[in-house]
Tab-separated table of C-alpha atoms in Angstrom:
chain	number	residue	atom	x	y	z
A	115	UNK	CA	-5.659	36.237	14.929
A	116	UNK	CA	-3.754	35.422	16.976
A	117	UNK	CA	-3.208	31.134	16.985
A	118	UNK	CA	-3.710	28.925	20.030
A	119	UNK	CA	0.238	27.579	20.652
A	120	UNK	CA	0.903	24.062	21.813
A	121	UNK	CA	4.224	23.048	23.326
A	122	UNK	CA	5.986	19.715	23.818
A	123	UNK	CA	4.913	19.648	27.471
A	124	UNK	CA	1.367	20.165	26.320
A	125	UNK	CA	0.937	18.151	23.461
A	126	UNK	CA	3.449	15.677	23.645
A	127	UNK	CA	3.974	14.765	19.732
A	128	UNK	CA	6.544	11.826	18.870
A	129	UNK	CA	8.688	13.447	16.924
A	130	UNK	CA	10.124	10.192	15.981
A	131	UNK	CA	6.707	9.051	14.097
A	132	UNK	CA	7.870	11.690	11.562
A	133	UNK	CA	8.820	10.564	8.409
A	134	UNK	CA	12.618	11.896	8.460
A	135	UNK	CA	12.615	12.800	4.910
A	136	UNK	CA	9.425	15.140	5.638
A	137	UNK	CA	11.623	16.433	8.030
A	138	UNK	CA	14.463	16.766	5.689
A	139	UNK	CA	12.002	18.876	3.235
A	140	UNK	CA	10.627	21.366	5.944
A	141	UNK	CA	14.219	21.818	7.491
A	142	UNK	CA	14.890	23.295	3.132
A	143	UNK	CA	12.053	24.836	3.170
A	144	UNK	CA	13.060	27.079	5.871
A	145	UNK	CA	16.571	27.190	5.118
A	146	UNK	CA	15.387	29.066	2.162
A	147	UNK	CA	13.383	31.511	4.058
A	148	UNK	CA	10.200	29.918	3.576
A	149	UNK	CA	7.468	28.968	6.217
A	150	UNK	CA	6.481	25.128	6.332
A	151	UNK	CA	4.534	23.354	8.442
A	152	UNK	CA	3.790	19.896	8.853
A	153	UNK	CA	-0.474	19.602	8.439
A	154	UNK	CA	-3.812	18.036	7.801
A	155	UNK	CA	-4.062	14.073	8.667
A	156	UNK	CA	-0.271	13.557	9.794
A	157	UNK	CA	-1.208	16.188	12.784
A	158	UNK	CA	-3.791	14.813	13.683
A	159	UNK	CA	-2.664	11.302	14.020
A	160	UNK	CA	0.882	11.896	15.936
A	161	UNK	CA	-1.191	13.672	18.337
A	162	UNK	CA	-3.796	10.162	18.468
A	163	UNK	CA	-0.611	8.385	18.847
A	164	UNK	CA	-1.128	6.870	15.244
A	165	UNK	CA	1.762	6.311	12.920
A	166	UNK	CA	0.692	8.368	9.722
A	167	UNK	CA	0.821	6.889	6.361
A	168	UNK	CA	1.400	10.352	4.074
A	169	UNK	CA	3.078	13.569	5.347
A	170	UNK	CA	1.345	16.724	3.806
A	171	UNK	CA	3.462	20.035	3.920
A	172	UNK	CA	2.050	23.545	3.436
A	173	UNK	CA	5.064	26.657	2.783
A	174	UNK	CA	4.265	29.895	1.937
A	175	UNK	CA	6.688	29.055	-1.286
A	176	UNK	CA	5.260	29.141	-4.546
A	177	UNK	CA	5.012	26.541	-6.646
A	178	UNK	CA	7.519	27.662	-9.072
A	179	UNK	CA	9.849	28.511	-5.610
A	180	UNK	CA	9.301	24.770	-3.881
A	181	UNK	CA	10.416	23.425	-7.804
A	182	UNK	CA	13.644	25.453	-7.743
A	183	UNK	CA	14.577	23.942	-4.058
A	184	UNK	CA	14.241	20.550	-4.844
A	185	UNK	CA	14.465	20.367	-8.838
A	186	UNK	CA	14.637	16.729	-10.209
A	187	UNK	CA	12.724	15.515	-7.272
A	188	UNK	CA	10.104	17.168	-7.701
A	189	UNK	CA	6.958	17.929	-10.135
A	190	UNK	CA	4.457	20.317	-10.172
A	191	UNK	CA	0.832	18.896	-10.772
A	192	UNK	CA	-2.831	19.864	-11.223
A	193	UNK	CA	-4.923	22.719	-12.560
A	194	UNK	CA	-7.373	23.621	-10.045
A	195	UNK	CA	-5.232	23.075	-7.627
A	196	UNK	CA	-1.513	23.639	-7.856
A	197	UNK	CA	1.060	21.842	-6.037
A	198	UNK	CA	4.306	20.091	-5.756
A	199	UNK	CA	5.492	16.250	-5.314
A	200	UNK	CA	8.519	15.902	-3.744
A	201	UNK	CA	9.430	12.252	-4.521
A	202	UNK	CA	11.978	9.956	-2.344
A	203	UNK	CA	12.480	6.708	-3.945
A	204	UNK	CA	9.131	5.175	-4.102
A	205	UNK	CA	7.827	7.612	-1.099
A	206	UNK	CA	5.261	10.604	-2.402
A	207	UNK	CA	5.421	14.216	-0.497
A	208	UNK	CA	2.518	16.418	-1.325
A	209	UNK	CA	3.470	19.935	-0.736
A	210	UNK	CA	1.118	23.106	-1.157
A	211	UNK	CA	1.459	26.735	-1.153
A	212	UNK	CA	-0.857	28.592	1.534
A	213	UNK	CA	-4.138	29.095	0.200
A	214	UNK	CA	-6.312	32.206	0.725
A	215	UNK	CA	-9.920	31.290	2.398
A	216	UNK	CA	-12.943	30.183	0.723
A	217	UNK	CA	-15.815	32.890	0.601
A	218	UNK	CA	-19.194	32.549	2.315
A	219	UNK	CA	-20.965	31.802	-1.417
A	220	UNK	CA	-22.299	28.951	-1.396
A	221	UNK	CA	-20.853	27.980	-4.873
A	222	UNK	CA	-18.440	24.810	-6.151
A	223	UNK	CA	-14.995	25.870	-6.157
A	224	UNK	CA	-13.503	25.377	-9.750
A	225	UNK	CA	-10.610	27.035	-9.206
A	226	UNK	CA	-8.561	27.133	-6.190
A	227	UNK	CA	-4.520	29.037	-6.505
A	228	UNK	CA	-4.978	31.726	-4.586
A	229	UNK	CA	-2.419	32.386	-2.128
A	230	UNK	CA	-2.706	33.368	0.997
A	231	UNK	CA	-1.370	33.257	4.858
A	232	UNK	CA	-0.803	30.359	7.489
A	233	UNK	CA	-4.338	31.094	9.030
A	234	UNK	CA	-5.982	31.602	5.893
A	235	UNK	CA	-4.867	28.121	4.673
A	236	UNK	CA	-5.855	26.587	7.981
A	237	UNK	CA	-9.498	28.215	7.721
A	238	UNK	CA	-10.319	27.111	4.497
A	239	UNK	CA	-9.579	23.326	5.284
A	240	UNK	CA	-12.839	21.158	5.743
A	241	UNK	CA	-12.850	20.390	9.526
A	242	UNK	CA	-10.752	21.167	12.802
A	243	UNK	CA	-9.312	18.368	13.192
A	244	UNK	CA	-7.609	18.856	10.119
A	245	UNK	CA	-6.728	22.188	10.633
A	246	UNK	CA	-3.467	21.874	12.671
A	247	UNK	CA	0.001	23.001	12.043
A	248	UNK	CA	3.100	21.228	13.298
A	249	UNK	CA	6.448	23.196	13.626
A	250	UNK	CA	9.159	20.441	14.182
A	251	UNK	CA	11.921	23.392	14.553
A	252	UNK	CA	9.598	24.653	17.144
A	253	UNK	CA	8.291	21.557	18.431
A	254	UNK	CA	4.748	23.099	18.072
A	255	UNK	CA	1.533	22.662	17.408
A	256	UNK	CA	-0.269	25.724	15.705
A	257	UNK	CA	-3.959	25.988	16.135
A	258	UNK	CA	-6.458	28.445	13.811
A	259	UNK	CA	-9.369	26.501	14.274
A	260	UNK	CA	-9.695	24.980	17.495
A	261	UNK	CA	-8.986	21.619	15.993
A	262	UNK	CA	-7.026	20.902	19.317
A	263	UNK	CA	-10.580	21.243	21.439
A	264	UNK	CA	-12.225	19.064	18.974
A	265	UNK	CA	-9.597	16.219	18.854
A	266	UNK	CA	-9.325	15.733	22.581
A	267	UNK	CA	-13.527	15.901	23.087
A	268	UNK	CA	-13.551	13.257	19.828
A	269	UNK	CA	-15.837	15.605	17.847
A	270	UNK	CA	-15.891	16.286	13.843
A	271	UNK	CA	-16.807	20.086	13.261
A	272	UNK	CA	-16.660	22.015	10.210
A	273	UNK	CA	-14.811	24.856	9.467
A	274	UNK	CA	-16.975	27.546	9.050
A	275	UNK	CA	-20.812	26.864	7.576
A	276	UNK	CA	-21.351	23.450	6.666
A	277	UNK	CA	-23.932	23.698	4.084
A	278	UNK	CA	-21.973	26.546	2.543
A	279	UNK	CA	-18.336	24.290	3.305
A	280	UNK	CA	-20.497	21.116	1.674
A	281	UNK	CA	-21.786	23.168	-1.239
A	282	UNK	CA	-18.430	24.099	-1.876
A	283	UNK	CA	-16.459	21.440	-2.238
A	284	UNK	CA	-19.272	18.322	-1.995
A	285	UNK	CA	-16.617	15.272	-1.491
A	286	UNK	CA	-16.185	17.128	2.493
A	287	UNK	CA	-19.224	15.114	2.957
A	288	UNK	CA	-17.653	11.812	1.624
A	289	UNK	CA	-14.999	12.746	3.808
A	290	UNK	CA	-16.803	13.369	6.824
A	291	UNK	CA	-18.672	9.926	6.619
A	292	UNK	CA	-15.114	8.401	6.271
A	293	UNK	CA	-13.915	10.330	9.433
A	294	UNK	CA	-16.717	9.138	11.224
A	295	UNK	CA	-15.922	5.386	10.155
A	296	UNK	CA	-12.250	5.811	10.613
A	297	UNK	CA	-12.222	7.087	14.442
A	298	UNK	CA	-15.637	6.621	15.791
A	299	UNK	CA	-15.624	10.778	16.242
A	300	UNK	CA	-19.292	12.169	17.122
A	301	UNK	CA	-20.620	14.412	13.894
A	302	UNK	CA	-21.614	17.725	15.168
A	303	UNK	CA	-25.054	18.184	14.894
A	304	UNK	CA	-25.327	21.389	12.600
A	305	UNK	CA	-22.969	18.726	10.189
A	306	UNK	CA	-25.923	16.147	10.134
A	307	UNK	CA	-28.005	18.243	9.411
A	308	UNK	CA	-26.164	19.701	6.363
A	309	UNK	CA	-25.130	16.329	5.373
A	310	UNK	CA	-28.896	15.906	4.935
A	311	UNK	CA	-30.476	19.053	2.879
A	312	UNK	CA	-27.121	19.232	1.000
A	313	UNK	CA	-26.523	14.877	0.279
A	314	UNK	CA	-27.488	15.642	-4.138
A	315	UNK	CA	-25.099	18.203	-3.877
A	316	UNK	CA	-22.878	14.969	-4.443
A	317	UNK	CA	-23.046	14.237	-7.758
A	318	UNK	CA	-21.653	17.991	-8.932
A	319	UNK	CA	-18.521	16.316	-7.758
A	320	UNK	CA	-15.478	14.995	-9.574
A	321	UNK	CA	-16.567	11.404	-10.500
A	322	UNK	CA	-12.373	10.113	-9.946
A	323	UNK	CA	-12.376	11.814	-6.732
A	324	UNK	CA	-15.262	10.289	-5.737
A	325	UNK	CA	-14.377	6.719	-6.459
A	326	UNK	CA	-10.704	7.615	-5.101
A	327	UNK	CA	-12.334	7.847	-1.360
A	328	UNK	CA	-14.315	5.315	-1.847
A	329	UNK	CA	-11.296	2.381	-3.265
A	330	UNK	CA	-8.955	4.224	0.075
A	331	UNK	CA	-11.915	3.508	2.712
A	332	UNK	CA	-12.385	0.266	0.843
A	333	UNK	CA	-8.192	-0.481	1.605
A	334	UNK	CA	-8.152	1.317	5.258
A	335	UNK	CA	-9.912	-1.966	7.312
A	336	UNK	CA	-13.415	0.091	7.997
A	337	UNK	CA	-15.037	-0.831	4.540
A	338	UNK	CA	-17.710	-2.370	6.546
A	339	UNK	CA	-18.791	0.787	9.009
A	340	UNK	CA	-18.079	3.118	5.954
A	341	UNK	CA	-20.467	1.908	3.301
A	342	UNK	CA	-23.618	1.884	6.074
A	343	UNK	CA	-22.823	5.117	6.936
A	344	UNK	CA	-23.007	6.019	2.612
A	345	UNK	CA	-26.401	3.997	2.768
A	346	UNK	CA	-28.080	5.229	6.152
A	347	UNK	CA	-27.250	8.857	5.183
A	348	UNK	CA	-28.640	8.112	1.337
A	349	UNK	CA	-25.454	9.522	-0.827
A	350	UNK	CA	-24.724	5.593	-1.970
A	351	UNK	CA	-28.332	5.193	-3.780
A	352	UNK	CA	-27.247	8.851	-6.061
A	353	UNK	CA	-23.285	6.982	-6.629
A	354	UNK	CA	-23.772	3.280	-6.818
A	355	UNK	CA	-28.032	3.150	-6.714
A	356	UNK	CA	-28.281	-0.507	-7.781
A	357	UNK	CA	-25.564	-1.673	-4.891
A	358	UNK	CA	-27.387	0.605	-2.684
A	359	UNK	CA	-30.606	-1.551	-3.488
A	360	UNK	CA	-29.261	-4.569	-2.751
A	361	UNK	CA	-27.397	-3.517	0.507
A	362	UNK	CA	-30.893	-2.936	1.847
A	363	UNK	CA	-32.095	-5.819	0.168
A	364	UNK	CA	-32.427	-9.511	2.909
A	365	UNK	CA	-29.553	-10.004	0.841
A	366	UNK	CA	-27.391	-7.309	1.509
A	367	UNK	CA	-25.984	-8.619	5.030
A	368	UNK	CA	-23.779	-10.674	3.171
A	369	UNK	CA	-21.937	-7.781	1.277
A	370	UNK	CA	-21.525	-6.905	5.023
A	371	UNK	CA	-19.864	-9.684	5.927
A	372	UNK	CA	-16.912	-9.810	3.496
A	373	UNK	CA	-16.398	-6.312	4.274
A	374	UNK	CA	-16.322	-7.037	7.511
A	375	UNK	CA	-13.658	-9.416	6.840
A	376	UNK	CA	-11.770	-7.883	5.011
A	377	UNK	CA	-11.566	-5.391	7.341
A	378	UNK	CA	-10.298	-7.836	9.588
A	379	UNK	CA	-7.172	-9.209	7.255
A	380	UNK	CA	-6.391	-5.614	7.371
A	381	UNK	CA	-6.281	-5.553	11.014
A	382	UNK	CA	-4.545	-8.114	11.464
A	383	UNK	CA	-1.495	-7.287	9.440
A	384	UNK	CA	-2.026	-3.539	8.591
A	385	UNK	CA	1.368	-4.077	6.495
A	386	UNK	CA	-1.306	-6.169	4.084
A	387	UNK	CA	-3.329	-3.938	1.844
A	388	UNK	CA	-5.584	-6.007	0.033
A	389	UNK	CA	-5.875	-5.443	-3.804
A	390	UNK	CA	-8.962	-2.725	-5.348
A	391	UNK	CA	-9.638	-5.960	-7.384
A	392	UNK	CA	-10.426	-8.056	-4.268
A	393	UNK	CA	-12.173	-5.579	-2.217
A	394	UNK	CA	-14.770	-4.936	-5.480
A	395	UNK	CA	-15.010	-8.465	-5.427
A	396	UNK	CA	-16.201	-8.518	-1.803
A	397	UNK	CA	-18.965	-6.205	-2.937
A	398	UNK	CA	-20.101	-7.958	-6.004
A	399	UNK	CA	-19.387	-11.594	-5.350
A	400	UNK	CA	-22.718	-11.477	-3.092
A	401	UNK	CA	-24.759	-9.883	-5.699
A	402	UNK	CA	-23.931	-12.434	-8.429
A	403	UNK	CA	-24.692	-15.429	-6.092
A	404	UNK	CA	-28.213	-14.119	-5.856
A	405	UNK	CA	-28.391	-13.850	-10.108
A	406	UNK	CA	-27.238	-17.035	-10.229
A	407	UNK	CA	-30.010	-18.325	-7.211
A	408	UNK	CA	-32.612	-16.157	-9.862
A	409	UNK	CA	-30.938	-18.103	-13.032
A	410	UNK	CA	-31.352	-21.460	-10.977
A	411	UNK	CA	-35.095	-21.114	-10.096
A	412	UNK	CA	-35.834	-19.528	-13.627
A	413	UNK	CA	-33.923	-22.416	-15.948
A	414	UNK	CA	-34.134	-25.057	-13.487
A	415	UNK	CA	-30.633	-25.860	-13.610
A	416	UNK	CA	-27.210	-24.582	-12.503
A	417	UNK	CA	-25.354	-21.872	-15.597
A	418	UNK	CA	-22.324	-23.175	-17.684
A	419	UNK	CA	-19.247	-21.141	-17.341
A	420	UNK	CA	-20.599	-18.871	-20.632
A	421	UNK	CA	-24.049	-18.202	-19.315
A	422	UNK	CA	-21.539	-17.799	-15.974
A	423	UNK	CA	-19.703	-14.924	-17.859
A	424	UNK	CA	-22.662	-13.185	-19.219
A	425	UNK	CA	-24.009	-13.105	-15.615
A	426	UNK	CA	-21.149	-11.539	-13.670
A	427	UNK	CA	-20.456	-9.511	-17.000
A	428	UNK	CA	-24.104	-8.201	-16.548
A	429	UNK	CA	-23.997	-7.361	-12.908
A	430	UNK	CA	-20.575	-5.838	-12.995
A	431	UNK	CA	-22.174	-3.344	-15.653
A	432	UNK	CA	-25.483	-2.283	-13.832
A	433	UNK	CA	-23.717	-1.844	-10.635
A	434	UNK	CA	-20.224	-0.355	-10.851
A	435	UNK	CA	-19.917	0.546	-15.090
A	436	UNK	CA	-22.725	2.381	-15.010
A	437	UNK	CA	-22.682	4.615	-11.608
A	438	UNK	CA	-21.421	7.767	-11.096
A	439	UNK	CA	-17.827	6.831	-10.055
A	440	UNK	CA	-17.577	5.125	-13.246
A	441	UNK	CA	-14.963	1.868	-12.043
A	442	UNK	CA	-11.891	1.996	-14.066
A	443	UNK	CA	-12.423	-0.955	-16.936
A	444	UNK	CA	-9.037	-2.815	-15.297
A	445	UNK	CA	-10.515	-3.017	-12.059
A	446	UNK	CA	-13.826	-4.788	-13.586
A	447	UNK	CA	-12.045	-6.876	-15.386
A	448	UNK	CA	-9.854	-8.595	-12.861
A	449	UNK	CA	-12.935	-8.543	-10.097
A	450	UNK	CA	-15.100	-10.349	-12.844
A	451	UNK	CA	-11.983	-13.049	-13.188
A	452	UNK	CA	-11.728	-13.170	-9.547
A	453	UNK	CA	-15.462	-14.375	-9.005
A	454	UNK	CA	-16.067	-16.270	-12.812
A	455	UNK	CA	-12.746	-18.038	-11.308
A	456	UNK	CA	-14.516	-19.075	-7.771
A	457	UNK	CA	-17.011	-21.499	-9.627
A	458	UNK	CA	-13.686	-23.946	-10.610
A	459	UNK	CA	-12.555	-23.737	-7.128
A	460	UNK	CA	-15.872	-24.595	-5.584
A	461	UNK	CA	-18.124	-25.545	-8.494
A	462	UNK	CA	-21.757	-26.483	-8.846
A	463	UNK	CA	-22.503	-29.615	-7.663
A	464	UNK	CA	-20.915	-32.658	-7.723
A	465	UNK	CA	-18.514	-30.653	-11.230
A	466	UNK	CA	-15.294	-30.902	-11.117
A	467	UNK	CA	-12.606	-28.433	-12.396
A	468	UNK	CA	-10.375	-28.730	-15.276
A	469	UNK	CA	-7.036	-28.339	-12.640
A	470	UNK	CA	-4.315	-28.179	-15.138
A	471	UNK	CA	-5.319	-24.561	-16.759
A	472	UNK	CA	-6.652	-21.641	-14.615
A	473	UNK	CA	-3.849	-22.485	-11.928
A	474	UNK	CA	-1.441	-20.992	-14.055
A	475	UNK	CA	-3.282	-17.974	-14.841
A	476	UNK	CA	-1.293	-14.672	-13.940
A	477	UNK	CA	-4.660	-13.364	-11.638
A	478	UNK	CA	-5.210	-16.695	-10.021
A	479	UNK	CA	-3.275	-15.688	-7.119
A	480	UNK	CA	-6.063	-13.161	-6.505
A	481	UNK	CA	-8.703	-15.901	-6.650
A	482	UNK	CA	-7.227	-17.924	-4.846
A	483	UNK	CA	-7.188	-14.954	-2.005
A	484	UNK	CA	-10.647	-14.380	-2.305
A	485	UNK	CA	-11.279	-18.164	-1.560
A	486	UNK	CA	-9.921	-17.015	1.564
A	487	UNK	CA	-11.921	-14.368	2.170
A	488	UNK	CA	-14.993	-16.418	1.418
A	489	UNK	CA	-13.489	-19.130	4.009
A	490	UNK	CA	-12.706	-16.871	6.766
A	491	UNK	CA	-16.131	-15.422	5.921
A	492	UNK	CA	-18.135	-18.749	5.670
A	493	UNK	CA	-15.995	-21.638	7.335
A	494	UNK	CA	-17.827	-24.345	4.997
A	495	UNK	CA	-14.948	-23.452	2.770
A	496	UNK	CA	-11.447	-23.493	4.640
A	497	UNK	CA	-11.028	-27.080	3.109
A	498	UNK	CA	-11.451	-26.225	-0.208
A	499	UNK	CA	-9.222	-23.217	0.441
A	500	UNK	CA	-6.218	-25.305	2.078
A	501	UNK	CA	-6.880	-28.141	-0.690
A	502	UNK	CA	-6.334	-25.252	-3.813
A	503	UNK	CA	-3.487	-23.474	-1.648
A	504	UNK	CA	-1.953	-26.469	-1.502
A	505	UNK	CA	-2.282	-27.634	-5.263
A	506	UNK	CA	-0.892	-23.865	-5.854
A	507	UNK	CA	1.744	-24.162	-3.940
A	508	UNK	CA	3.238	-27.404	-4.899
A	509	UNK	CA	3.136	-25.928	-8.378
A	510	UNK	CA	5.366	-23.346	-7.347
A	511	UNK	CA	7.553	-25.115	-5.474
A	512	UNK	CA	8.051	-27.326	-8.521
A	513	UNK	CA	8.991	-24.698	-10.443
A	514	UNK	CA	11.752	-23.620	-7.564
A	515	UNK	CA	9.448	-20.385	-6.345
A	516	UNK	CA	9.077	-19.089	-2.802
A	517	UNK	CA	5.906	-19.338	-0.900
A	518	UNK	CA	3.906	-16.837	-2.493
A	519	UNK	CA	2.709	-14.087	-0.362
A	520	UNK	CA	-1.104	-14.279	-0.885
A	521	UNK	CA	-1.261	-17.699	0.770
A	522	UNK	CA	-2.085	-18.310	4.514
A	523	UNK	CA	0.630	-18.064	6.945
A	524	UNK	CA	-0.687	-21.318	8.980
A	525	UNK	CA	-0.882	-23.735	6.020
A	526	UNK	CA	-2.162	-27.411	7.073
A	527	UNK	CA	0.365	-30.281	6.160
A	528	UNK	CA	-1.418	-32.314	3.857
A	529	UNK	CA	-1.969	-36.397	4.947
A	530	UNK	CA	0.909	-38.220	3.642
A	531	UNK	CA	-1.759	-40.749	2.151
A	532	UNK	CA	-3.692	-38.005	0.112
A	533	UNK	CA	-1.586	-35.818	-2.858
A	534	UNK	CA	-4.674	-33.637	-2.084
A	535	UNK	CA	-5.651	-33.339	1.434
A	536	UNK	CA	-8.944	-31.320	3.085
A	537	UNK	CA	-7.730	-31.116	6.544
């Protein structure tokens, strides 16, 4: 089948949005006699006038041939899906060989190293909007899957039978909701029907892939909408059941409020990507607050720090560690520190903190940033945030350090008569 070709006068694609190193890779492959195109999300984003974060390349060159061209800049990775990572400084470009199309059998894909043509490669991708190629040499968009039309119409459509495609790779269901949340695209009715009928297939996915999709969406500035969709379509119940149960309770709106605040921070400054431990804390903190309220009601007292630590780790184990996605211990440990430290920054009742110690903790800046998120979500914590920010800044200044990046951009000036201003 001949593809539809769109020329510059049709697409108006701004080639300045393409990373020069990506163009260099494409040129080197072409000069070596291979076909090479920009593919997937980067083409989709540029056509939507959005600067891509990643640039993926598909080529007729085999992995070993790619390695031969780029030598030390290239490493080959993966068994199930063999591809090349080409490095330029801190940047990594993913280069994959054209792969043959998938069969119509609804079996989980366990091997994906069958080489094919550009058309076959386009047809094995998940959604039509991600199946477009861009050829920088001829400056043309190459469309085998009607992705151009769907992008213009704002439609999310599976390439092939969605029920079959979701069973072949259940992570596609997560990606369907991801693109719906990020781009506000309409899900084609067949995709919605397949999503509902195939939802239980999600547990056949590799947990690490699911976890990475969840974390990336938290970082994307669309975590609020994404997690609402995960719960609405009953995928979260299979992946993180304790979280889904809490989100459906009367206190669930608190998690959504934190996620909305984290999204707002991202959209106000796209150069800022919140640490994953902070984003996980946005999910866990309201659950901990609920557990503390239950503790106080049962024991008729507030927990001491030993009891608080037990409560926090209990929530982490029940919610995250035992989840299908197996959250890493490091993220869990830092999130636990962030949450426990909140009760030093905003103590129970009239308790006072021993301020001279924990301000020097290496992870204290993260705890301070989370207090800022709390202050943005609930204005009653604003004065406390500025008080602690000022105190921490004074300590850093005393040690000759510049103002850290994690403190607010507009710090209030302290009053002259007070060393700890709440203004």
